[in-house]
Coordinates of C-alpha atoms and ligand atoms in Angstrom, one line a residue:
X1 CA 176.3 -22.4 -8.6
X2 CA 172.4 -20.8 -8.4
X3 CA 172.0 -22.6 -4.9
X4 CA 175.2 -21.6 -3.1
X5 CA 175.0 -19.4 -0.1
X6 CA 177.5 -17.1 1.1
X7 CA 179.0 -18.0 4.6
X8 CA 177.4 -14.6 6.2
X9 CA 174.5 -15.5 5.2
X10 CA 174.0 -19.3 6.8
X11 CA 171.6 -18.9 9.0
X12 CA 170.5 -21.6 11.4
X13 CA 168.3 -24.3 10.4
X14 CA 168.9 -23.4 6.7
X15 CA 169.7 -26.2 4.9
X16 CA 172.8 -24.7 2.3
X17 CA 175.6 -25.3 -0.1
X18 CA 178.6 -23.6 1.1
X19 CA 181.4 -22.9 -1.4
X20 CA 184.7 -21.6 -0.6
X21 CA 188.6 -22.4 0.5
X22 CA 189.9 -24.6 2.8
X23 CA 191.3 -22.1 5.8
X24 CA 192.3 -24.1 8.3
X25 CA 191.4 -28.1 9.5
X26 CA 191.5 -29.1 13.3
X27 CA 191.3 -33.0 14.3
X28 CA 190.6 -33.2 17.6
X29 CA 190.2 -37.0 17.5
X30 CA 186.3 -37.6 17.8
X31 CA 185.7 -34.9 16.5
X32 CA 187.2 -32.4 13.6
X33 CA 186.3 -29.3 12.5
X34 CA 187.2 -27.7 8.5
X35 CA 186.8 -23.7 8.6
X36 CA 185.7 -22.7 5.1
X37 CA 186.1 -19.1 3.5
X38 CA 184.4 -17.5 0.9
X39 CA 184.4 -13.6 0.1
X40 CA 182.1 -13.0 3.0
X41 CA 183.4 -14.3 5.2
X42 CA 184.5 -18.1 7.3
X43 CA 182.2 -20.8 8.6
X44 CA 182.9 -24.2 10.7
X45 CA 182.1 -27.1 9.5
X46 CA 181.5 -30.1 12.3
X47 CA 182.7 -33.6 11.5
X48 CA 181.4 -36.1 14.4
X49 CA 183.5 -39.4 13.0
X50 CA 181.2 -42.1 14.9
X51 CA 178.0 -40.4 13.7
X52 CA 178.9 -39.6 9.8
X53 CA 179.9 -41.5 6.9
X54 CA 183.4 -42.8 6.6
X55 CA 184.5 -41.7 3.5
X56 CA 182.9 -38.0 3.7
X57 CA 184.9 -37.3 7.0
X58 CA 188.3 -38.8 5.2
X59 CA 187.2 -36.7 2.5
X60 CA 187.0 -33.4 4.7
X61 CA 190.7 -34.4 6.7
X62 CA 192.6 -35.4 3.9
X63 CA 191.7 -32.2 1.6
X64 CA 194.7 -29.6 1.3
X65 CA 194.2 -26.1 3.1
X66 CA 193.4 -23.6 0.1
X67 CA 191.4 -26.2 -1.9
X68 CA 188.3 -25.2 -3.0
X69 CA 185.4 -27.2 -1.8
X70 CA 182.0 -27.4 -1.4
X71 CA 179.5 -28.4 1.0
X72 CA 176.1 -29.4 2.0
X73 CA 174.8 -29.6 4.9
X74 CA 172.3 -28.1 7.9
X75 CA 173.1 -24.5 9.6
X76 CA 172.8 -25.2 13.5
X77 CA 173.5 -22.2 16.1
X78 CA 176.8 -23.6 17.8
X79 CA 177.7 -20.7 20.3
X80 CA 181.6 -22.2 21.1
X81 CA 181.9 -21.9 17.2
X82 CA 184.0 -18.7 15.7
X83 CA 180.7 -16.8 13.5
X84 CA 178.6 -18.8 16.2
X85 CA 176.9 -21.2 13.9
X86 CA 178.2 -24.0 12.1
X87 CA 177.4 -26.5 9.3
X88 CA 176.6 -30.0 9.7
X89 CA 177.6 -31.5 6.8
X90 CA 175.5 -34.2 4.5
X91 CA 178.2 -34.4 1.6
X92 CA 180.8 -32.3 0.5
X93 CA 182.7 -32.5 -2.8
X94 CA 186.6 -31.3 -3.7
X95 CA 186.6 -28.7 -6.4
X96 CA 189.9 -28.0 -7.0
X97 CA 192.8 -29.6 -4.7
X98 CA 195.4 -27.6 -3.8
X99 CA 199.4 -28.5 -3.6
X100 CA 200.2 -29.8 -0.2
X101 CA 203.2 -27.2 -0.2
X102 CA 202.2 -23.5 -0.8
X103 CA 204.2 -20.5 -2.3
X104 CA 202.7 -18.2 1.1
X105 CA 200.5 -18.9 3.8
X106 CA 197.3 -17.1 3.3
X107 CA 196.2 -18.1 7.0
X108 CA 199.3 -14.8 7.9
X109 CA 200.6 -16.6 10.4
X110 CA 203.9 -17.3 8.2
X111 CA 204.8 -14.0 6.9
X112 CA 206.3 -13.5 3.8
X113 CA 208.5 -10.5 1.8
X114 CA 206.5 -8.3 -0.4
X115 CA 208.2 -10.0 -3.6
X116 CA 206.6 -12.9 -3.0
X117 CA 203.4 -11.8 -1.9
X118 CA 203.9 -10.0 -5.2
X119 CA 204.6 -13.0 -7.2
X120 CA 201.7 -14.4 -6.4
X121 CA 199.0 -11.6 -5.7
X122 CA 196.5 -14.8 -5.8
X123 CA 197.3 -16.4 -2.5
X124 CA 198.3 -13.2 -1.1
X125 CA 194.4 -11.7 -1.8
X126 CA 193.1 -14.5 0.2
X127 CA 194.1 -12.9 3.1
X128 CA 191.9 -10.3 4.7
X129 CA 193.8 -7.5 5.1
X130 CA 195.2 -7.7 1.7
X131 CA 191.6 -8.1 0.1
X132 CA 190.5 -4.9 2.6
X133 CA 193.1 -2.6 0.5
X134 CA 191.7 -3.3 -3.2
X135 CA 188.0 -3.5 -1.6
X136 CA 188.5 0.2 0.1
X137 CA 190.5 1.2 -3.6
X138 CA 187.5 0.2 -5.5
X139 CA 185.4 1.7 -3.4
X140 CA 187.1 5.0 -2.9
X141 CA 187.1 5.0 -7.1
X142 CA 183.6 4.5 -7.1
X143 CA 183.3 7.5 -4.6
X144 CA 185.7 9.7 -7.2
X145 CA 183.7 9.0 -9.8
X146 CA 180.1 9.4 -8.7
X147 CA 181.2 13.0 -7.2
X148 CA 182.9 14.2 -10.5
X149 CA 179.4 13.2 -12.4
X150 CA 177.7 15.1 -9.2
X151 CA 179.6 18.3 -10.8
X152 CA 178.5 17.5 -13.9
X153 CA 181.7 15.9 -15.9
X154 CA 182.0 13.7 -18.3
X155 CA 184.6 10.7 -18.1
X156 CA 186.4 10.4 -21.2
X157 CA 189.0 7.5 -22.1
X158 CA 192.2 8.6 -24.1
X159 CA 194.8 7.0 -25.9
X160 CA 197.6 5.0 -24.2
X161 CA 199.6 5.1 -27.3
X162 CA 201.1 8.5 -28.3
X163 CA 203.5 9.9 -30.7
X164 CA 205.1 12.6 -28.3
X165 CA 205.5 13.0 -24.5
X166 CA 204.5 15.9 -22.4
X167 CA 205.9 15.8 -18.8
X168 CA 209.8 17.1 -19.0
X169 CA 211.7 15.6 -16.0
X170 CA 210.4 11.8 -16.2
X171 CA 211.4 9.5 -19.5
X172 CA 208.9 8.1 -22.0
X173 CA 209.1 4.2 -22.4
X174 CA 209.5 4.2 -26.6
X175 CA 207.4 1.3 -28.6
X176 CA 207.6 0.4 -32.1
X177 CA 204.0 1.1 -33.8
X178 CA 203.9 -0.4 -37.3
X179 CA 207.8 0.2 -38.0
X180 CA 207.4 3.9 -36.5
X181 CA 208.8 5.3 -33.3
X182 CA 205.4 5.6 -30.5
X183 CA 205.9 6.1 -26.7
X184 CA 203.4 5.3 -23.8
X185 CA 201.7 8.3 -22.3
X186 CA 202.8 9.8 -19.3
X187 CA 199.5 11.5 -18.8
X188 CA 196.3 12.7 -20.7
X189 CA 197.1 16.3 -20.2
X190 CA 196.7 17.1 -24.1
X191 CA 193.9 15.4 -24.9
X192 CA 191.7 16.0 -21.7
X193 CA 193.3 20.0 -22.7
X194 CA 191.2 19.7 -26.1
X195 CA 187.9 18.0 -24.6
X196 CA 187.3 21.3 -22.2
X197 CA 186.7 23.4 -25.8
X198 CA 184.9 20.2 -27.5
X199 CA 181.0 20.5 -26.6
X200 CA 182.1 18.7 -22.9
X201 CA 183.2 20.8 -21.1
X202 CA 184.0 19.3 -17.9
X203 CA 185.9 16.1 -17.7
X204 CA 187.6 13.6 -16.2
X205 CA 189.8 10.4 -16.8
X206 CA 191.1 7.2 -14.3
X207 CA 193.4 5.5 -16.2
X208 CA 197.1 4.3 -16.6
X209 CA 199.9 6.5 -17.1
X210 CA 203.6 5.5 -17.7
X211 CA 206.8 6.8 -16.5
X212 CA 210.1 5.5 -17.1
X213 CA 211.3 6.4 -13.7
X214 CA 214.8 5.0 -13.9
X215 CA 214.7 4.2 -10.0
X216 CA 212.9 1.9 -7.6
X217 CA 211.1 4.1 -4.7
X218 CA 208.4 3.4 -2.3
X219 CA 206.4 5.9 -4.3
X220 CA 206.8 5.7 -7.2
X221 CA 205.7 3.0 -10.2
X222 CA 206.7 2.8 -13.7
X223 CA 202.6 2.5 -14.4
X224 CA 200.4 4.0 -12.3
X225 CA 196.7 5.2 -11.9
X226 CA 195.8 8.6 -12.7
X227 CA 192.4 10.4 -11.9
X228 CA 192.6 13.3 -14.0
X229 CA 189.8 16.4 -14.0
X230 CA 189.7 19.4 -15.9
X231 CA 186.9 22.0 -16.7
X232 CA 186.8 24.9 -19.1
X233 CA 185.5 28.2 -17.5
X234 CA 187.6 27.8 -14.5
X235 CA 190.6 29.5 -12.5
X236 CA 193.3 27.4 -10.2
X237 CA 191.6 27.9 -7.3
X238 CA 188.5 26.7 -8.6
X239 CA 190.1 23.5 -9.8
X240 CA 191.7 23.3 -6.1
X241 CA 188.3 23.5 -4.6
X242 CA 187.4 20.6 -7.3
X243 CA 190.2 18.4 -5.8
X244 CA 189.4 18.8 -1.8
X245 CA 185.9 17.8 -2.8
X246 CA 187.5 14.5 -4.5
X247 CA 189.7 13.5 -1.8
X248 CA 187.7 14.3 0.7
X249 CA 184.5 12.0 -1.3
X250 CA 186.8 9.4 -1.2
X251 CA 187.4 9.3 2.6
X252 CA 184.0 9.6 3.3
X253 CA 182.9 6.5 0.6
X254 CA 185.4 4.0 2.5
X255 CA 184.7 5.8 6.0
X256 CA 180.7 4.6 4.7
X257 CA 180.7 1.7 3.2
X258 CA 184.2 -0.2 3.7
X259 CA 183.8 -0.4 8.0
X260 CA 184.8 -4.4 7.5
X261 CA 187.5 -3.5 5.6
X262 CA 188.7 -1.0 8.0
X263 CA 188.6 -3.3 10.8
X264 CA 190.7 -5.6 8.8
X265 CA 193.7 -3.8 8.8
X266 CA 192.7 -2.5 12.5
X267 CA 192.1 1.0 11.1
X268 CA 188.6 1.8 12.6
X269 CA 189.6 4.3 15.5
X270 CA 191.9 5.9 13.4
X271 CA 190.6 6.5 10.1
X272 CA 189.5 10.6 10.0
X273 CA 187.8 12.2 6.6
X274 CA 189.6 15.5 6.5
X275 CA 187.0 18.0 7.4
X276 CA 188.4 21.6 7.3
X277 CA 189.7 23.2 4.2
X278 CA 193.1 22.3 3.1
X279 CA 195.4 25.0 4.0
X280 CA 196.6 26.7 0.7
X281 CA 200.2 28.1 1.2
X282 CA 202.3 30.3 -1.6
X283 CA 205.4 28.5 -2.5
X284 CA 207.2 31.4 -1.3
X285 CA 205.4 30.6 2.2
X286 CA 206.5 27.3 2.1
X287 CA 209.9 27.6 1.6
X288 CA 210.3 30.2 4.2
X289 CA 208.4 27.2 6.4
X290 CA 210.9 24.4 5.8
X291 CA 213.7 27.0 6.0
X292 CA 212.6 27.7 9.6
X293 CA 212.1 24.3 10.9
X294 CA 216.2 24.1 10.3
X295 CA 215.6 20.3 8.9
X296 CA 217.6 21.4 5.7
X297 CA 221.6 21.4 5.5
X298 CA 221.1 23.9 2.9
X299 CA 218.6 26.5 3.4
X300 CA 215.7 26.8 0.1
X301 CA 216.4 29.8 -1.9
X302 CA 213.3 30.9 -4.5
X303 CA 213.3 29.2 -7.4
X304 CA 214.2 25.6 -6.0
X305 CA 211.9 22.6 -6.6
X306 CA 211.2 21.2 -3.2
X307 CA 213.4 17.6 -2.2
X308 CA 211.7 14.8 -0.6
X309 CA 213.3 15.8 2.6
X310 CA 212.0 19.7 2.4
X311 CA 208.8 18.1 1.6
X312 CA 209.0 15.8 4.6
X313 CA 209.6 18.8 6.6
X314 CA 207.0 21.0 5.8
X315 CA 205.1 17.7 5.9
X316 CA 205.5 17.3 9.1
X317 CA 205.1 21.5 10.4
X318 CA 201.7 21.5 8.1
X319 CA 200.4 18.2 9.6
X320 CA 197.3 17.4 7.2
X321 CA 197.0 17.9 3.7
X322 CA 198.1 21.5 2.3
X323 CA 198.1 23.0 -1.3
X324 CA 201.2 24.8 -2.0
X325 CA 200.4 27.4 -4.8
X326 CA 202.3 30.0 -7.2
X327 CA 205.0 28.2 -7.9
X328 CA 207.9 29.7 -10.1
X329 CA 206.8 29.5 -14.0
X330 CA 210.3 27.9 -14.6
X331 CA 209.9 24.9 -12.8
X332 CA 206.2 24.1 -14.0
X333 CA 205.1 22.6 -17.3
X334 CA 204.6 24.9 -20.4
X335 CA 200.8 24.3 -20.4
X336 CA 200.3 26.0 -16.9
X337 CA 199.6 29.5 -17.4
X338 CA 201.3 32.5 -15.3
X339 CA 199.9 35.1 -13.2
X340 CA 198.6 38.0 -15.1
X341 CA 200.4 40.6 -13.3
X342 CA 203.5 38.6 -12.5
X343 CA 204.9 36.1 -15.6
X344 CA 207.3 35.2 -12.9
X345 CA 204.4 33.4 -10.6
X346 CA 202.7 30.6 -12.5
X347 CA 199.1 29.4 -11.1
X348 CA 200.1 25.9 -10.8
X349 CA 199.4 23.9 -7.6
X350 CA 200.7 20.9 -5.8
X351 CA 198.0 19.2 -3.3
X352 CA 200.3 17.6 -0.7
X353 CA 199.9 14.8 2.0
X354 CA 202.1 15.2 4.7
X355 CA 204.3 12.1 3.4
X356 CA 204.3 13.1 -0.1
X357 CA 202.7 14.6 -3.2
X358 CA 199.5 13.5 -3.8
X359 CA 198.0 16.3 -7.0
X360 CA 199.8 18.4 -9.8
X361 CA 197.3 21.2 -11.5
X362 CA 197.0 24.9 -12.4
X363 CA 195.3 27.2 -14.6
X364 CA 196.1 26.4 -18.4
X365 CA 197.3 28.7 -21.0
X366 CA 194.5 29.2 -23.8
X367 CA 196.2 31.8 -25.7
X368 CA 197.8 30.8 -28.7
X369 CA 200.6 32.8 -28.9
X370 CA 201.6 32.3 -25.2
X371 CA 201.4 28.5 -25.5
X372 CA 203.6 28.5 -28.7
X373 CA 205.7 31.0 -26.9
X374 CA 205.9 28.6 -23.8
X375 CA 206.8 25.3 -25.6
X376 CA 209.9 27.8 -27.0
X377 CA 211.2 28.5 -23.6
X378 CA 211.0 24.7 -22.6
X379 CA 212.8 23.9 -25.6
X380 CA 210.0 21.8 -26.9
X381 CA 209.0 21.7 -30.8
X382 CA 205.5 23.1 -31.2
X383 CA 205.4 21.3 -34.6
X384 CA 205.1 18.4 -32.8
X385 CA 202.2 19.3 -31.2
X386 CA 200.2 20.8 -33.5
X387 CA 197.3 18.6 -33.6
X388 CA 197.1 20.2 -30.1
X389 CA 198.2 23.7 -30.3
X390 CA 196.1 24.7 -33.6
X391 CA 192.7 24.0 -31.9
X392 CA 193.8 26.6 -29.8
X393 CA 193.4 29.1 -32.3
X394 CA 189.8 27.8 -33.0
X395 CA 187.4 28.9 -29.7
X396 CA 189.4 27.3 -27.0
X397 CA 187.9 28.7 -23.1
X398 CA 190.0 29.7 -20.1
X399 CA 190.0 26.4 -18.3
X400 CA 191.7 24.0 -15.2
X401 CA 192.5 20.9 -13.7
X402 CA 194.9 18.6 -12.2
X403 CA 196.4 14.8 -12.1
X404 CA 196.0 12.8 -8.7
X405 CA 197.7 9.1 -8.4
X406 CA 195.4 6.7 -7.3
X407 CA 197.7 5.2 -5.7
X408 CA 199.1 7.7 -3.8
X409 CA 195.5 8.3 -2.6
X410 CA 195.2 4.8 -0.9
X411 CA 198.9 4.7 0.5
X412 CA 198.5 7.6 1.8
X413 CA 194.8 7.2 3.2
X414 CA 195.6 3.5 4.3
X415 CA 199.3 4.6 6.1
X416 CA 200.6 1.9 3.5
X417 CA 204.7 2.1 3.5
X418 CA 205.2 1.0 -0.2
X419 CA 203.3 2.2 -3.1
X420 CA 203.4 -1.5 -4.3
X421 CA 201.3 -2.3 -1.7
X422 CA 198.1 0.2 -3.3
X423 CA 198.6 -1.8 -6.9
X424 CA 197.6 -5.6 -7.7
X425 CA 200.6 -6.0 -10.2
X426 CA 203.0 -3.4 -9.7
X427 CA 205.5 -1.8 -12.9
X428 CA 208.8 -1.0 -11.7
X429 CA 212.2 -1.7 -12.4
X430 CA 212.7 -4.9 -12.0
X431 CA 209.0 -6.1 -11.7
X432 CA 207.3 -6.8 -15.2
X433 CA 205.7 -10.0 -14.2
X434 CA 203.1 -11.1 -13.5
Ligands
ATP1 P1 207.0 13.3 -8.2 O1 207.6 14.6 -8.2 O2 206.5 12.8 -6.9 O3 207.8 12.2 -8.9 P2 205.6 14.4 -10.4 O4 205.5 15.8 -10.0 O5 206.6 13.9 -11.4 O6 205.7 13.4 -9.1 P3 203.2 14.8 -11.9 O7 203.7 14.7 -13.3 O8 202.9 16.1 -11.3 O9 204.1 13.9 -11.0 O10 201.9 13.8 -11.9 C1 200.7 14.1 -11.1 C2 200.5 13.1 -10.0 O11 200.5 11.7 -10.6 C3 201.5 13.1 -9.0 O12 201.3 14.1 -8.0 C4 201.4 11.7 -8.4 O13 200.3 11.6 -7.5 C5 201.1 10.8 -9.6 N1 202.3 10.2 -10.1 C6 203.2 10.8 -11.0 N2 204.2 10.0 -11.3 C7 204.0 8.9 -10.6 C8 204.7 7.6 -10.5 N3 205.8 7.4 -11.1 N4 204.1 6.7 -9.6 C9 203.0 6.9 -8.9 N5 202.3 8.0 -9.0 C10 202.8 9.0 -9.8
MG2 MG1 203.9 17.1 -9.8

């Protein structure tokens, strides 16, 4: 439709084609008004019955709410109207009816359970506050991305499909690849591992990766969105310093350009880009932390991985977001290299939110022998990774990086309670359609 305007942008005495949904319909008897919506926004549409033609009001007042319609007509400032113009209308013409009965009502005023807003992400996008969360994610994506080529990386796209997995502790979904055994990837550790000593460098990914998480959680999602970074040449703490850039770019994007959206889910006074530098805290530090707030039954002793419960706990003492750093080599991956002067003390990081863990990274171990000897202690193979460990042994650069969920990024930046609520079609246990 070259002539169609958007409803923001009727101005008055234009004379325009509005396209859009059907929101709402009130006959007041003499007169009726239709509000239409489009993607910018809603506009009211004036029917005077004794002063138009018959069959174009019956038209307007018989039409469905949600069907799509268009009209023509004359912009006229109208201050007692919602946007303070309205459209009086020459002719309008039904697009596509909708059913009298409706799965939910995208007007809100009906509210419905999150599996059926699910089950029909269509109806449930029409409403504003809904469309504000996958506006401010693609906008807060765009942010990531334009600062990562600000540093100078390249974003690379790797394969889905893989014939081993990586991260120990969550379970690879198997597929059958021509009559051979394949699994989804969990992440792009390995190959984003062998593009920092290809010619790139510097690079970064923002795609799926799968977990077979066996249980349902507010946080987790059998496929989710990763934005992965890593660059050759640096240490941990340079990589963290990568990563508070990132977060913090995508806070101010939406902070910029997503006000609207914002507003919509009645976010504008409280929405704060994190200024100061997250707080970096050994894990030793931390444990001693959650130890003292008493929130544990059991206190932490070193070499623990942290529960959601200690997490919420030091969550709540830290109160913004916090790196907690040198964790114990045992409970990180075999790629993240240790501390020099203590094997004991690996350089991986965690970048936590106060509600949960938002980043996994570290410092990576080039050397070949101490990778090989690393995928021993884990009890992994190193046969089966030897498309990734032998170019190791041909010029590969001291180098770090780290995974964020995208997800976990919005819910966390938006207050959402459900992870779901961050993803158009969410993966989880019992969810594989639509
Ligand atoms: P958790 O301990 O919270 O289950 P993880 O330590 O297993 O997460 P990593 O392997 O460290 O996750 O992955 C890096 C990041 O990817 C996580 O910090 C998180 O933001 C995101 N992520 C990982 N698994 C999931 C998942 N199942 N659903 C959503 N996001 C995930
Ligand atoms: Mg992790």
């Amino acid at each position: 439709m070259d002539d169609r305007t958007y409803t923001a942008d009727a101005s008055p005495g234009d004379a325009v084609t509005v396209a859009g949904w059907v929101h709402e319909i009130r006959d007041l008897g003499g007169i009726a008004f239709l509000i239409l919506r489009d993607k910018t926004g809603k506009i009211q549409v004036k029917f005077e019955k004794d002063e138009m033609d018959d069959e174009m009001v019956e038209t307007a007042l018989d039409v469905h709410r949600e069907s799509v319609i268009s009209v023509e007509g004359t912009v006229e400032e109208e201050d007692r109207a919602p946007t303070g113009v309205e459209v009086v209308p020459e002719s309008i013409e039904v697009i596509a009816e909708a059913d009298a009965e409706l799965p939910l009502d995208p007007s809100g005023k009906v509210e419905a359970e999150l599996s059926t807003r699910l089950d029909n992400r269509t109806l449930d996008l029409r409403k504003d506050e809904v469309k504000a969360i996958f506006e401010i994610r693609a906008e807060a994506l765009r942010a990531v991305r334009e600062h990562f080529r600000s540093i100078g990386s390249t974003e690379i796209n790797t394969p889905k499909i893989v014939a081993t997995g990586t991260e120990g502790g969550t379970e690879l979904f198997p597929i059958t690849y021509f009559g051979e055994e394949a699994f989804m990837n969990q992440s792009p550790q390995l190959f984003k591992q062998l593009m920092v000593g290809s010619g790139l460098e510097r690079v970064f990914e923002i795609g799926p990766i799968f977990r077979a998480e066996e249980h349902n959680t507010p946080r987790h999602l059998n496929e989710a969105t990763s934005i992965d970074f890593e660059s050759a040449f640096f240490d941990h703490t340079e990589a963290m310093d990568v990563c508070e850039g990132i977060v913090r770019a995508a806070y101010e994007g939406v902070a910029e350009n997503c006000q609207e959206e914002l507003e919509a889910l009645g976010m504008t006074e409280e929405f704060d880009v994190p200024d100061d530098a997250f707080p970096r805290l050994t894990y030793e530090e931390a444990i001693e932390r959650i130890n003292a707030t008493g929130a544990l039954d059991d206190p932490l002793v070193w070499g623990d991985d942290l529960s959601t419960e200690a997490e919420r706990a030091l969550g709540e003492d830290v109160g913004s977001h916090y790196f907690i750093t040198d964790w114990p080599s045992e409970i990180k991956p075999f790629y993240i290299k240790d501390h020099d002067d203590d094997p004991e003390l690996s350089t991986g990081f965690d970048l936590m939110h106060p509600r949960l863990e938002l980043v996994s990274g570290g410092q990576r171990e080039h050397r070949y022998q101490h990778l090989i000897e690393g995928f021993e202690q884990q009890g992994l193979e190193p046969e089966a990774f030897e498309y990734y460990t032998k170019m190791f042994k041909y010029g590969m650069p001291p180098h770090a990086g780290w995974g964020l969920g995208a997800e976990r990024l919005i819910m966390t930046m938006l207050g959402l309670e459900n992870i779901r609520e961050a993803v158009l079609f969410p993966r989880d246990r019992q969810r594989l359609s639509p």
